[in-house]
């Protein structure tokens, strides 16, 4: 099983980045997908989630209106489009996958995810 993130980097405040996460080794269509981030000294934060059928999408208040999650089951890839980036968005970003055995209300809880990527650094300069 692998989840491989890409697309991170250094960007000025107000800029945009698009993160990708390509999955392999499991049945992608059967999993909900989340994006998390972790800044130095802080807990891992759930920022977005998309259900296995793409009918439901959730966002943390901190990114709502600026970030958009999407998935392409044909490519086994989940994306996170990040616009209007702020310095406080600086963190390592992780994608994660979970089987649908939990209430959808638990989407932001890291402990409910079964597979994780290695993370990609996003740095937003002021």
mmCIF file with all atom_site columns, N, CA and C in Angstrom, residues 10-80:
data_model
loop_
_atom_site.group_PDB
_atom_site.id
_atom_site.type_symbol
_atom_site.label_atom_id
_atom_site.label_alt_id
_atom_site.label_comp_id
_atom_site.label_asym_id
_atom_site.label_entity_id
_atom_site.label_seq_id
_atom_site.pdbx_PDB_ins_code
_atom_site.Cartn_x
_atom_site.Cartn_y
_atom_site.Cartn_z
_atom_site.occupancy
_atom_site.B_iso_or_equiv
_atom_site.pdbx_formal_charge
_atom_site.auth_seq_id
_atom_site.auth_comp_id
_atom_site.auth_asym_id
_atom_site.auth_atom_id
_atom_site.pdbx_PDB_model_num
ATOM 1   N N  . UNK A 1 10 ? 7.297   26.165 -1.845  1.00 0.00 ? 10 UNK A N  1
ATOM 2   C CA . UNK A 1 10 ? 7.328   27.497 -1.233  1.00 0.00 ? 10 UNK A CA 1
ATOM 3   C C  . UNK A 1 10 ? 6.513   28.453 -2.096  1.00 0.00 ? 10 UNK A C  1
ATOM 4   N N  . UNK A 1 11 ? 5.615   29.197 -1.469  1.00 0.00 ? 11 UNK A N  1
ATOM 5   C CA . UNK A 1 11 ? 4.768   30.133 -2.202  1.00 0.00 ? 11 UNK A CA 1
ATOM 6   C C  . UNK A 1 11 ? 4.564   31.376 -1.352  1.00 0.00 ? 11 UNK A C  1
ATOM 7   N N  . UNK A 1 12 ? 4.358   32.506 -2.007  1.00 0.00 ? 12 UNK A N  1
ATOM 8   C CA . UNK A 1 12 ? 4.075   33.741 -1.285  1.00 0.00 ? 12 UNK A CA 1
ATOM 9   C C  . UNK A 1 12 ? 2.627   33.752 -0.806  1.00 0.00 ? 12 UNK A C  1
ATOM 10  N N  . UNK A 1 13 ? 2.377   34.501 0.244   1.00 0.00 ? 13 UNK A N  1
ATOM 11  C CA . UNK A 1 13 ? 1.006   34.660 0.730   1.00 0.00 ? 13 UNK A CA 1
ATOM 12  C C  . UNK A 1 13 ? 0.105   35.154 -0.403  1.00 0.00 ? 13 UNK A C  1
ATOM 13  N N  . UNK A 1 14 ? -1.083  34.576 -0.463  1.00 0.00 ? 14 UNK A N  1
ATOM 14  C CA . UNK A 1 14 ? -2.013  34.892 -1.544  1.00 0.00 ? 14 UNK A CA 1
ATOM 15  C C  . UNK A 1 14 ? -1.905  33.984 -2.749  1.00 0.00 ? 14 UNK A C  1
ATOM 16  N N  . UNK A 1 15 ? -0.855  33.191 -2.787  1.00 0.00 ? 15 UNK A N  1
ATOM 17  C CA . UNK A 1 15 ? -0.639  32.294 -3.913  1.00 0.00 ? 15 UNK A CA 1
ATOM 18  C C  . UNK A 1 15 ? -1.424  31.005 -3.804  1.00 0.00 ? 15 UNK A C  1
ATOM 19  N N  . UNK A 1 16 ? -1.180  30.114 -4.764  1.00 0.00 ? 16 UNK A N  1
ATOM 20  C CA . UNK A 1 16 ? -1.909  28.847 -4.843  1.00 0.00 ? 16 UNK A CA 1
ATOM 21  C C  . UNK A 1 16 ? -0.957  27.684 -5.038  1.00 0.00 ? 16 UNK A C  1
ATOM 22  N N  . UNK A 1 17 ? -1.396  26.538 -4.577  1.00 0.00 ? 17 UNK A N  1
ATOM 23  C CA . UNK A 1 17 ? -0.713  25.283 -4.829  1.00 0.00 ? 17 UNK A CA 1
ATOM 24  C C  . UNK A 1 17 ? -1.768  24.200 -5.020  1.00 0.00 ? 17 UNK A C  1
ATOM 25  N N  . UNK A 1 18 ? -1.403  23.166 -5.772  1.00 0.00 ? 18 UNK A N  1
ATOM 26  C CA . UNK A 1 18 ? -2.281  22.016 -5.919  1.00 0.00 ? 18 UNK A CA 1
ATOM 27  C C  . UNK A 1 18 ? -1.527  20.769 -5.487  1.00 0.00 ? 18 UNK A C  1
ATOM 28  N N  . UNK A 1 19 ? -1.996  20.153 -4.439  1.00 0.00 ? 19 UNK A N  1
ATOM 29  C CA . UNK A 1 19 ? -1.393  18.919 -3.970  1.00 0.00 ? 19 UNK A CA 1
ATOM 30  C C  . UNK A 1 19 ? -2.085  17.730 -4.627  1.00 0.00 ? 19 UNK A C  1
ATOM 31  N N  . UNK A 1 20 ? -1.300  16.715 -4.915  1.00 0.00 ? 20 UNK A N  1
ATOM 32  C CA . UNK A 1 20 ? -1.818  15.460 -5.451  1.00 0.00 ? 20 UNK A CA 1
ATOM 33  C C  . UNK A 1 20 ? -1.386  14.323 -4.536  1.00 0.00 ? 20 UNK A C  1
ATOM 34  N N  . UNK A 1 21 ? -2.177  13.282 -4.515  1.00 0.00 ? 21 UNK A N  1
ATOM 35  C CA . UNK A 1 21 ? -1.841  12.095 -3.732  1.00 0.00 ? 21 UNK A CA 1
ATOM 36  C C  . UNK A 1 21 ? -2.279  10.877 -4.531  1.00 0.00 ? 21 UNK A C  1
ATOM 37  N N  . UNK A 1 22 ? -1.307  10.132 -5.025  1.00 0.00 ? 22 UNK A N  1
ATOM 38  C CA . UNK A 1 22 ? -1.597  8.960  -5.834  1.00 0.00 ? 22 UNK A CA 1
ATOM 39  C C  . UNK A 1 22 ? -1.517  7.711  -4.975  1.00 0.00 ? 22 UNK A C  1
ATOM 40  N N  . UNK A 1 23 ? -2.545  6.892  -5.068  1.00 0.00 ? 23 UNK A N  1
ATOM 41  C CA . UNK A 1 23 ? -2.645  5.699  -4.236  1.00 0.00 ? 23 UNK A CA 1
ATOM 42  C C  . UNK A 1 23 ? -2.403  4.437  -5.045  1.00 0.00 ? 23 UNK A C  1
ATOM 43  N N  . UNK A 1 24 ? -1.912  3.418  -4.378  1.00 0.00 ? 24 UNK A N  1
ATOM 44  C CA . UNK A 1 24 ? -1.738  2.109  -5.000  1.00 0.00 ? 24 UNK A CA 1
ATOM 45  C C  . UNK A 1 24 ? -1.770  1.049  -3.911  1.00 0.00 ? 24 UNK A C  1
ATOM 46  N N  . UNK A 1 25 ? -2.101  -0.177 -4.329  1.00 0.00 ? 25 UNK A N  1
ATOM 47  C CA . UNK A 1 25 ? -2.050  -1.294 -3.395  1.00 0.00 ? 25 UNK A CA 1
ATOM 48  C C  . UNK A 1 25 ? -3.328  -1.574 -2.644  1.00 0.00 ? 25 UNK A C  1
ATOM 49  N N  . UNK A 1 26 ? -4.378  -0.806 -2.926  1.00 0.00 ? 26 UNK A N  1
ATOM 50  C CA . UNK A 1 26 ? -5.674  -1.077 -2.309  1.00 0.00 ? 26 UNK A CA 1
ATOM 51  C C  . UNK A 1 26 ? -6.767  -0.586 -3.246  1.00 0.00 ? 26 UNK A C  1
ATOM 52  N N  . UNK A 1 27 ? -8.007  -0.967 -2.949  1.00 0.00 ? 27 UNK A N  1
ATOM 53  C CA . UNK A 1 27 ? -9.131  -0.608 -3.816  1.00 0.00 ? 27 UNK A CA 1
ATOM 54  C C  . UNK A 1 27 ? -9.562  0.814  -3.512  1.00 0.00 ? 27 UNK A C  1
ATOM 55  N N  . UNK A 1 28 ? -9.029  1.732  -4.296  1.00 0.00 ? 28 UNK A N  1
ATOM 56  C CA . UNK A 1 28 ? -9.188  3.162  -4.037  1.00 0.00 ? 28 UNK A CA 1
ATOM 57  C C  . UNK A 1 28 ? -10.656 3.562  -3.898  1.00 0.00 ? 28 UNK A C  1
ATOM 58  N N  . UNK A 1 29 ? -11.507 3.003  -4.748  1.00 0.00 ? 29 UNK A N  1
ATOM 59  C CA . UNK A 1 29 ? -12.925 3.380  -4.776  1.00 0.00 ? 29 UNK A CA 1
ATOM 60  C C  . UNK A 1 29 ? -13.642 3.058  -3.471  1.00 0.00 ? 29 UNK A C  1
ATOM 61  N N  . UNK A 1 30 ? -13.098 2.185  -2.659  1.00 0.00 ? 30 UNK A N  1
ATOM 62  C CA . UNK A 1 30 ? -13.756 1.736  -1.432  1.00 0.00 ? 30 UNK A CA 1
ATOM 63  C C  . UNK A 1 30 ? -13.367 2.557  -0.205  1.00 0.00 ? 30 UNK A C  1
ATOM 64  N N  . UNK A 1 31 ? -12.594 3.618  -0.427  1.00 0.00 ? 31 UNK A N  1
ATOM 65  C CA . UNK A 1 31 ? -12.047 4.377  0.700   1.00 0.00 ? 31 UNK A CA 1
ATOM 66  C C  . UNK A 1 31 ? -12.437 5.842  0.646   1.00 0.00 ? 31 UNK A C  1
ATOM 67  N N  . UNK A 1 32 ? -12.763 6.383  1.816   1.00 0.00 ? 32 UNK A N  1
ATOM 68  C CA . UNK A 1 32 ? -12.836 7.829  1.945   1.00 0.00 ? 32 UNK A CA 1
ATOM 69  C C  . UNK A 1 32 ? -11.418 8.381  2.068   1.00 0.00 ? 32 UNK A C  1
ATOM 70  N N  . UNK A 1 33 ? -11.240 9.621  1.671   1.00 0.00 ? 33 UNK A N  1
ATOM 71  C CA . UNK A 1 33 ? -9.895  10.209 1.605   1.00 0.00 ? 33 UNK A CA 1
ATOM 72  C C  . UNK A 1 33 ? -9.863  11.537 2.334   1.00 0.00 ? 33 UNK A C  1
ATOM 73  N N  . UNK A 1 34 ? -8.825  11.725 3.100   1.00 0.00 ? 34 UNK A N  1
ATOM 74  C CA . UNK A 1 34 ? -8.679  12.964 3.845   1.00 0.00 ? 34 UNK A CA 1
ATOM 75  C C  . UNK A 1 34 ? -7.338  13.619 3.612   1.00 0.00 ? 34 UNK A C  1
ATOM 76  N N  . UNK A 1 35 ? -7.313  14.916 3.832   1.00 0.00 ? 35 UNK A N  1
ATOM 77  C CA . UNK A 1 35 ? -6.061  15.680 3.865   1.00 0.00 ? 35 UNK A CA 1
ATOM 78  C C  . UNK A 1 35 ? -5.878  16.220 5.280   1.00 0.00 ? 35 UNK A C  1
ATOM 79  N N  . UNK A 1 36 ? -4.700  16.067 5.790   1.00 0.00 ? 36 UNK A N  1
ATOM 80  C CA . UNK A 1 36 ? -4.326  16.550 7.110   1.00 0.00 ? 36 UNK A CA 1
ATOM 81  C C  . UNK A 1 36 ? -3.084  17.432 6.968   1.00 0.00 ? 36 UNK A C  1
ATOM 82  N N  . UNK A 1 37 ? -2.825  18.199 8.007   1.00 0.00 ? 37 UNK A N  1
ATOM 83  C CA . UNK A 1 37 ? -1.581  18.957 8.037   1.00 0.00 ? 37 UNK A CA 1
ATOM 84  C C  . UNK A 1 37 ? -1.076  19.018 9.465   1.00 0.00 ? 37 UNK A C  1
ATOM 85  N N  . UNK A 1 38 ? 0.222   19.188 9.570   1.00 0.00 ? 38 UNK A N  1
ATOM 86  C CA . UNK A 1 38 ? 0.849   19.278 10.887  1.00 0.00 ? 38 UNK A CA 1
ATOM 87  C C  . UNK A 1 38 ? 1.962   20.302 10.840  1.00 0.00 ? 38 UNK A C  1
ATOM 88  N N  . UNK A 1 39 ? 1.797   21.336 11.645  1.00 0.00 ? 39 UNK A N  1
ATOM 89  C CA . UNK A 1 39 ? 2.817   22.367 11.781  1.00 0.00 ? 39 UNK A CA 1
ATOM 90  C C  . UNK A 1 39 ? 3.720   22.007 12.957  1.00 0.00 ? 39 UNK A C  1
ATOM 91  N N  . UNK A 1 40 ? 4.946   22.533 12.988  1.00 0.00 ? 40 UNK A N  1
ATOM 92  C CA . UNK A 1 40 ? 5.863   22.216 14.091  1.00 0.00 ? 40 UNK A CA 1
ATOM 93  C C  . UNK A 1 40 ? 5.242   22.538 15.445  1.00 0.00 ? 40 UNK A C  1
ATOM 94  N N  . UNK A 1 41 ? 5.294   21.576 16.359  1.00 0.00 ? 41 UNK A N  1
ATOM 95  C CA . UNK A 1 41 ? 4.792   21.792 17.696  1.00 0.00 ? 41 UNK A CA 1
ATOM 96  C C  . UNK A 1 41 ? 3.295   21.715 17.841  1.00 0.00 ? 41 UNK A C  1
ATOM 97  N N  . UNK A 1 42 ? 2.602   21.393 16.755  1.00 0.00 ? 42 UNK A N  1
ATOM 98  C CA . UNK A 1 42 ? 1.140   21.318 16.792  1.00 0.00 ? 42 UNK A CA 1
ATOM 99  C C  . UNK A 1 42 ? 0.657   19.915 16.468  1.00 0.00 ? 42 UNK A C  1
ATOM 100 N N  . UNK A 1 43 ? -0.578  19.639 16.834  1.00 0.00 ? 43 UNK A N  1
ATOM 101 C CA . UNK A 1 43 ? -1.179  18.350 16.531  1.00 0.00 ? 43 UNK A CA 1
ATOM 102 C C  . UNK A 1 43 ? -1.565  18.278 15.056  1.00 0.00 ? 43 UNK A C  1
ATOM 103 N N  . UNK A 1 44 ? -1.666  17.059 14.573  1.00 0.00 ? 44 UNK A N  1
ATOM 104 C CA . UNK A 1 44 ? -2.117  16.866 13.193  1.00 0.00 ? 44 UNK A CA 1
ATOM 105 C C  . UNK A 1 44 ? -3.586  17.287 13.086  1.00 0.00 ? 44 UNK A C  1
ATOM 106 N N  . UNK A 1 45 ? -3.867  18.091 12.077  1.00 0.00 ? 45 UNK A N  1
ATOM 107 C CA . UNK A 1 45 ? -5.192  18.700 11.909  1.00 0.00 ? 45 UNK A CA 1
ATOM 108 C C  . UNK A 1 45 ? -5.861  18.172 10.650  1.00 0.00 ? 45 UNK A C  1
ATOM 109 N N  . UNK A 1 46 ? -7.075  17.692 10.770  1.00 0.00 ? 46 UNK A N  1
ATOM 110 C CA . UNK A 1 46 ? -7.836  17.299 9.598   1.00 0.00 ? 46 UNK A CA 1
ATOM 111 C C  . UNK A 1 46 ? -8.392  18.526 8.919   1.00 0.00 ? 46 UNK A C  1
ATOM 112 N N  . UNK A 1 47 ? -8.125  18.688 7.624   1.00 0.00 ? 47 UNK A N  1
ATOM 113 C CA . UNK A 1 47 ? -8.555  19.894 6.944   1.00 0.00 ? 47 UNK A CA 1
ATOM 114 C C  . UNK A 1 47 ? -9.580  19.638 5.848   1.00 0.00 ? 47 UNK A C  1
ATOM 115 N N  . UNK A 1 48 ? -9.634  18.436 5.327   1.00 0.00 ? 48 UNK A N  1
ATOM 116 C CA . UNK A 1 48 ? -10.617 18.178 4.283   1.00 0.00 ? 48 UNK A CA 1
ATOM 117 C C  . UNK A 1 48 ? -10.825 16.687 4.103   1.00 0.00 ? 48 UNK A C  1
ATOM 118 N N  . UNK A 1 49 ? -12.014 16.344 3.593   1.00 0.00 ? 49 UNK A N  1
ATOM 119 C CA . UNK A 1 49 ? -12.377 14.940 3.398   1.00 0.00 ? 49 UNK A CA 1
ATOM 120 C C  . UNK A 1 49 ? -13.334 14.825 2.223   1.00 0.00 ? 49 UNK A C  1
ATOM 121 N N  . UNK A 1 50 ? -13.162 13.745 1.465   1.00 0.00 ? 50 UNK A N  1
ATOM 122 C CA . UNK A 1 50 ? -14.110 13.443 0.394   1.00 0.00 ? 50 UNK A CA 1
ATOM 123 C C  . UNK A 1 50 ? -14.541 11.992 0.535   1.00 0.00 ? 50 UNK A C  1
ATOM 124 N N  . UNK A 1 51 ? -15.844 11.764 0.417   1.00 0.00 ? 51 UNK A N  1
ATOM 125 C CA . UNK A 1 51 ? -16.373 10.412 0.559   1.00 0.00 ? 51 UNK A CA 1
ATOM 126 C C  . UNK A 1 51 ? -16.004 9.568  -0.656  1.00 0.00 ? 51 UNK A C  1
ATOM 127 N N  . UNK A 1 52 ? -16.201 8.258  -0.521  1.00 0.00 ? 52 UNK A N  1
ATOM 128 C CA . UNK A 1 52 ? -15.746 7.352  -1.576  1.00 0.00 ? 52 UNK A CA 1
ATOM 129 C C  . UNK A 1 52 ? -16.460 7.591  -2.893  1.00 0.00 ? 52 UNK A C  1
ATOM 130 N N  . UNK A 1 53 ? -17.710 8.092  -2.825  1.00 0.00 ? 53 UNK A N  1
ATOM 131 C CA . UNK A 1 53 ? -18.476 8.344  -4.042  1.00 0.00 ? 53 UNK A CA 1
ATOM 132 C C  . UNK A 1 53 ? -18.462 9.815  -4.444  1.00 0.00 ? 53 UNK A C  1
ATOM 133 N N  . UNK A 1 54 ? -17.657 10.605 -3.764  1.00 0.00 ? 54 UNK A N  1
ATOM 134 C CA . UNK A 1 54 ? -17.500 12.037 -4.055  1.00 0.00 ? 54 UNK A CA 1
ATOM 135 C C  . UNK A 1 54 ? -18.771 12.834 -3.811  1.00 0.00 ? 54 UNK A C  1
ATOM 136 N N  . UNK A 1 55 ? -19.730 12.279 -3.063  1.00 0.00 ? 55 UNK A N  1
ATOM 137 C CA . UNK A 1 55 ? -20.967 13.014 -2.802  1.00 0.00 ? 55 UNK A CA 1
ATOM 138 C C  . UNK A 1 55 ? -20.815 13.976 -1.640  1.00 0.00 ? 55 UNK A C  1
ATOM 139 N N  . UNK A 1 56 ? -19.916 13.672 -0.744  1.00 0.00 ? 56 UNK A N  1
ATOM 140 C CA . UNK A 1 56 ? -19.758 14.494 0.458   1.00 0.00 ? 56 UNK A CA 1
ATOM 141 C C  . UNK A 1 56 ? -18.339 15.021 0.538   1.00 0.00 ? 56 UNK A C  1
ATOM 142 N N  . UNK A 1 57 ? -18.224 16.289 0.802   1.00 0.00 ? 57 UNK A N  1
ATOM 143 C CA . UNK A 1 57 ? -16.934 16.938 0.995   1.00 0.00 ? 57 UNK A CA 1
ATOM 144 C C  . UNK A 1 57 ? -17.019 17.795 2.254   1.00 0.00 ? 57 UNK A C  1
ATOM 145 N N  . UNK A 1 58 ? -15.993 17.731 3.065   1.00 0.00 ? 58 UNK A N  1
ATOM 146 C CA . UNK A 1 58 ? -15.956 18.481 4.304   1.00 0.00 ? 58 UNK A CA 1
ATOM 147 C C  . UNK A 1 58 ? -14.655 19.278 4.385   1.00 0.00 ? 58 UNK A C  1
ATOM 148 N N  . UNK A 1 59 ? -14.745 20.396 5.093   1.00 0.00 ? 59 UNK A N  1
ATOM 149 C CA . UNK A 1 59 ? -13.586 21.266 5.257   1.00 0.00 ? 59 UNK A CA 1
ATOM 150 C C  . UNK A 1 59 ? -13.531 21.791 6.686   1.00 0.00 ? 59 UNK A C  1
ATOM 151 N N  . UNK A 1 60 ? -12.321 21.928 7.195   1.00 0.00 ? 60 UNK A N  1
ATOM 152 C CA . UNK A 1 60 ? -12.128 22.627 8.453   1.00 0.00 ? 60 UNK A CA 1
ATOM 153 C C  . UNK A 1 60 ? -12.432 24.104 8.238   1.00 0.00 ? 60 UNK A C  1
ATOM 154 N N  . UNK A 1 61 ? -12.887 24.751 9.291   1.00 0.00 ? 61 UNK A N  1
ATOM 155 C CA . UNK A 1 61 ? -13.200 26.178 9.182   1.00 0.00 ? 61 UNK A CA 1
ATOM 156 C C  . UNK A 1 61 ? -11.987 26.988 8.727   1.00 0.00 ? 61 UNK A C  1
ATOM 157 N N  . UNK A 1 62 ? -10.809 26.540 9.105   1.00 0.00 ? 62 UNK A N  1
ATOM 158 C CA . UNK A 1 62 ? -9.587  27.286 8.804   1.00 0.00 ? 62 UNK A CA 1
ATOM 159 C C  . UNK A 1 62 ? -9.281  27.345 7.306   1.00 0.00 ? 62 UNK A C  1
ATOM 160 N N  . UNK A 1 63 ? -9.873  26.442 6.514   1.00 0.00 ? 63 UNK A N  1
ATOM 161 C CA . UNK A 1 63 ? -9.567  26.411 5.086   1.00 0.00 ? 63 UNK A CA 1
ATOM 162 C C  . UNK A 1 63 ? -10.805 26.556 4.210   1.00 0.00 ? 63 UNK A C  1
ATOM 163 N N  . UNK A 1 64 ? -11.971 26.581 4.823   1.00 0.00 ? 64 UNK A N  1
ATOM 164 C CA . UNK A 1 64 ? -13.226 26.639 4.065   1.00 0.00 ? 64 UNK A CA 1
ATOM 165 C C  . UNK A 1 64 ? -13.251 27.875 3.182   1.00 0.00 ? 64 UNK A C  1
ATOM 166 N N  . UNK A 1 65 ? -13.645 27.685 1.932   1.00 0.00 ? 65 UNK A N  1
ATOM 167 C CA . UNK A 1 65 ? -13.702 28.786 0.988   1.00 0.00 ? 65 UNK A CA 1
ATOM 168 C C  . UNK A 1 65 ? -12.397 29.048 0.257   1.00 0.00 ? 65 UNK A C  1
ATOM 169 N N  . UNK A 1 66 ? -11.309 28.441 0.719   1.00 0.00 ? 66 UNK A N  1
ATOM 170 C CA . UNK A 1 66 ? -10.004 28.634 0.067   1.00 0.00 ? 66 UNK A CA 1
ATOM 171 C C  . UNK A 1 66 ? -9.472  27.340 -0.534  1.00 0.00 ? 66 UNK A C  1
ATOM 172 N N  . UNK A 1 67 ? -9.776  26.208 0.092   1.00 0.00 ? 67 UNK A N  1
ATOM 173 C CA . UNK A 1 67 ? -9.271  24.905 -0.359  1.00 0.00 ? 67 UNK A CA 1
ATOM 174 C C  . UNK A 1 67 ? -10.409 24.102 -0.967  1.00 0.00 ? 67 UNK A C  1
ATOM 175 N N  . UNK A 1 68 ? -10.076 23.280 -1.959  1.00 0.00 ? 68 UNK A N  1
ATOM 176 C CA . UNK A 1 68 ? -11.059 22.389 -2.585  1.00 0.00 ? 68 UNK A CA 1
ATOM 177 C C  . UNK A 1 68 ? -10.463 21.008 -2.740  1.00 0.00 ? 68 UNK A C  1
ATOM 178 N N  . UNK A 1 69 ? -11.178 20.014 -2.244  1.00 0.00 ? 69 UNK A N  1
ATOM 179 C CA . UNK A 1 69 ? -10.747 18.628 -2.382  1.00 0.00 ? 69 UNK A CA 1
ATOM 180 C C  . UNK A 1 69 ? -11.485 17.990 -3.549  1.00 0.00 ? 69 UNK A C  1
ATOM 181 N N  . UNK A 1 70 ? -10.813 17.094 -4.233  1.00 0.00 ? 70 UNK A N  1
ATOM 182 C CA . UNK A 1 70 ? -11.453 16.343 -5.305  1.00 0.00 ? 70 UNK A CA 1
ATOM 183 C C  . UNK A 1 70 ? -10.753 14.999 -5.441  1.00 0.00 ? 70 UNK A C  1
ATOM 184 N N  . UNK A 1 71 ? -11.409 14.081 -6.118  1.00 0.00 ? 71 UNK A N  1
ATOM 185 C CA . UNK A 1 71 ? -10.807 12.773 -6.325  1.00 0.00 ? 71 UNK A CA 1
ATOM 186 C C  . UNK A 1 71 ? -11.097 12.291 -7.744  1.00 0.00 ? 71 UNK A C  1
ATOM 187 N N  . UNK A 1 72 ? -10.158 11.535 -8.278  1.00 0.00 ? 72 UNK A N  1
ATOM 188 C CA . UNK A 1 72 ? -10.307 10.920 -9.589  1.00 0.00 ? 72 UNK A CA 1
ATOM 189 C C  . UNK A 1 72 ? -10.091 9.427  -9.397  1.00 0.00 ? 72 UNK A C  1
ATOM 190 N N  . UNK A 1 73 ? -11.172 8.685  -9.306  1.00 0.00 ? 73 UNK A N  1
ATOM 191 C CA . UNK A 1 73 ? -11.052 7.251  -9.031  1.00 0.00 ? 73 UNK A CA 1
ATOM 192 C C  . UNK A 1 73 ? -10.368 6.506  -10.178 1.00 0.00 ? 73 UNK A C  1
ATOM 193 N N  . UNK A 1 74 ? -10.504 7.004  -11.384 1.00 0.00 ? 74 UNK A N  1
ATOM 194 C CA . UNK A 1 74 ? -9.846  6.358  -12.521 1.00 0.00 ? 74 UNK A CA 1
ATOM 195 C C  . UNK A 1 74 ? -8.326  6.441  -12.416 1.00 0.00 ? 74 UNK A C  1
ATOM 196 N N  . UNK A 1 75 ? -7.852  7.485  -11.739 1.00 0.00 ? 75 UNK A N  1
ATOM 197 C CA . UNK A 1 75 ? -6.405  7.671  -11.574 1.00 0.00 ? 75 UNK A CA 1
ATOM 198 C C  . UNK A 1 75 ? -5.947  7.327  -10.160 1.00 0.00 ? 75 UNK A C  1
ATOM 199 N N  . UNK A 1 76 ? -6.867  6.899  -9.313  1.00 0.00 ? 76 UNK A N  1
ATOM 200 C CA . UNK A 1 76 ? -6.534  6.598  -7.905  1.00 0.00 ? 76 UNK A CA 1
ATOM 201 C C  . UNK A 1 76 ? -5.796  7.764  -7.261  1.00 0.00 ? 76 UNK A C  1
ATOM 202 N N  . UNK A 1 77 ? -6.317  8.950  -7.481  1.00 0.00 ? 77 UNK A N  1
ATOM 203 C CA . UNK A 1 77 ? -5.638  10.157 -7.012  1.00 0.00 ? 77 UNK A CA 1
ATOM 204 C C  . UNK A 1 77 ? -6.640  11.091 -6.347  1.00 0.00 ? 77 UNK A C  1
ATOM 205 N N  . UNK A 1 78 ? -6.200  11.698 -5.267  1.00 0.00 ? 78 UNK A N  1
ATOM 206 C CA . UNK A 1 78 ? -6.966  12.740 -4.595  1.00 0.00 ? 78 UNK A CA 1
ATOM 207 C C  . UNK A 1 78 ? -6.162  14.031 -4.662  1.00 0.00 ? 78 UNK A C  1
ATOM 208 N N  . UNK A 1 79 ? -6.863  15.135 -4.801  1.00 0.00 ? 79 UNK A N  1
ATOM 209 C CA . UNK A 1 79 ? -6.223  16.439 -4.969  1.00 0.00 ? 79 UNK A CA 1
ATOM 210 C C  . UNK A 1 79 ? -6.671  17.391 -3.875  1.00 0.00 ? 79 UNK A C  1
ATOM 211 N N  . UNK A 1 80 ? -5.833  18.383 -3.633  1.00 0.00 ? 80 UNK A N  1
ATOM 212 C CA . UNK A 1 80 ? -6.211  19.484 -2.762  1.00 0.00 ? 80 UNK A CA 1
ATOM 213 C C  . UNK A 1 80 ? -5.751  20.766 -3.433  1.00 0.00 ? 80 UNK A C  1
#
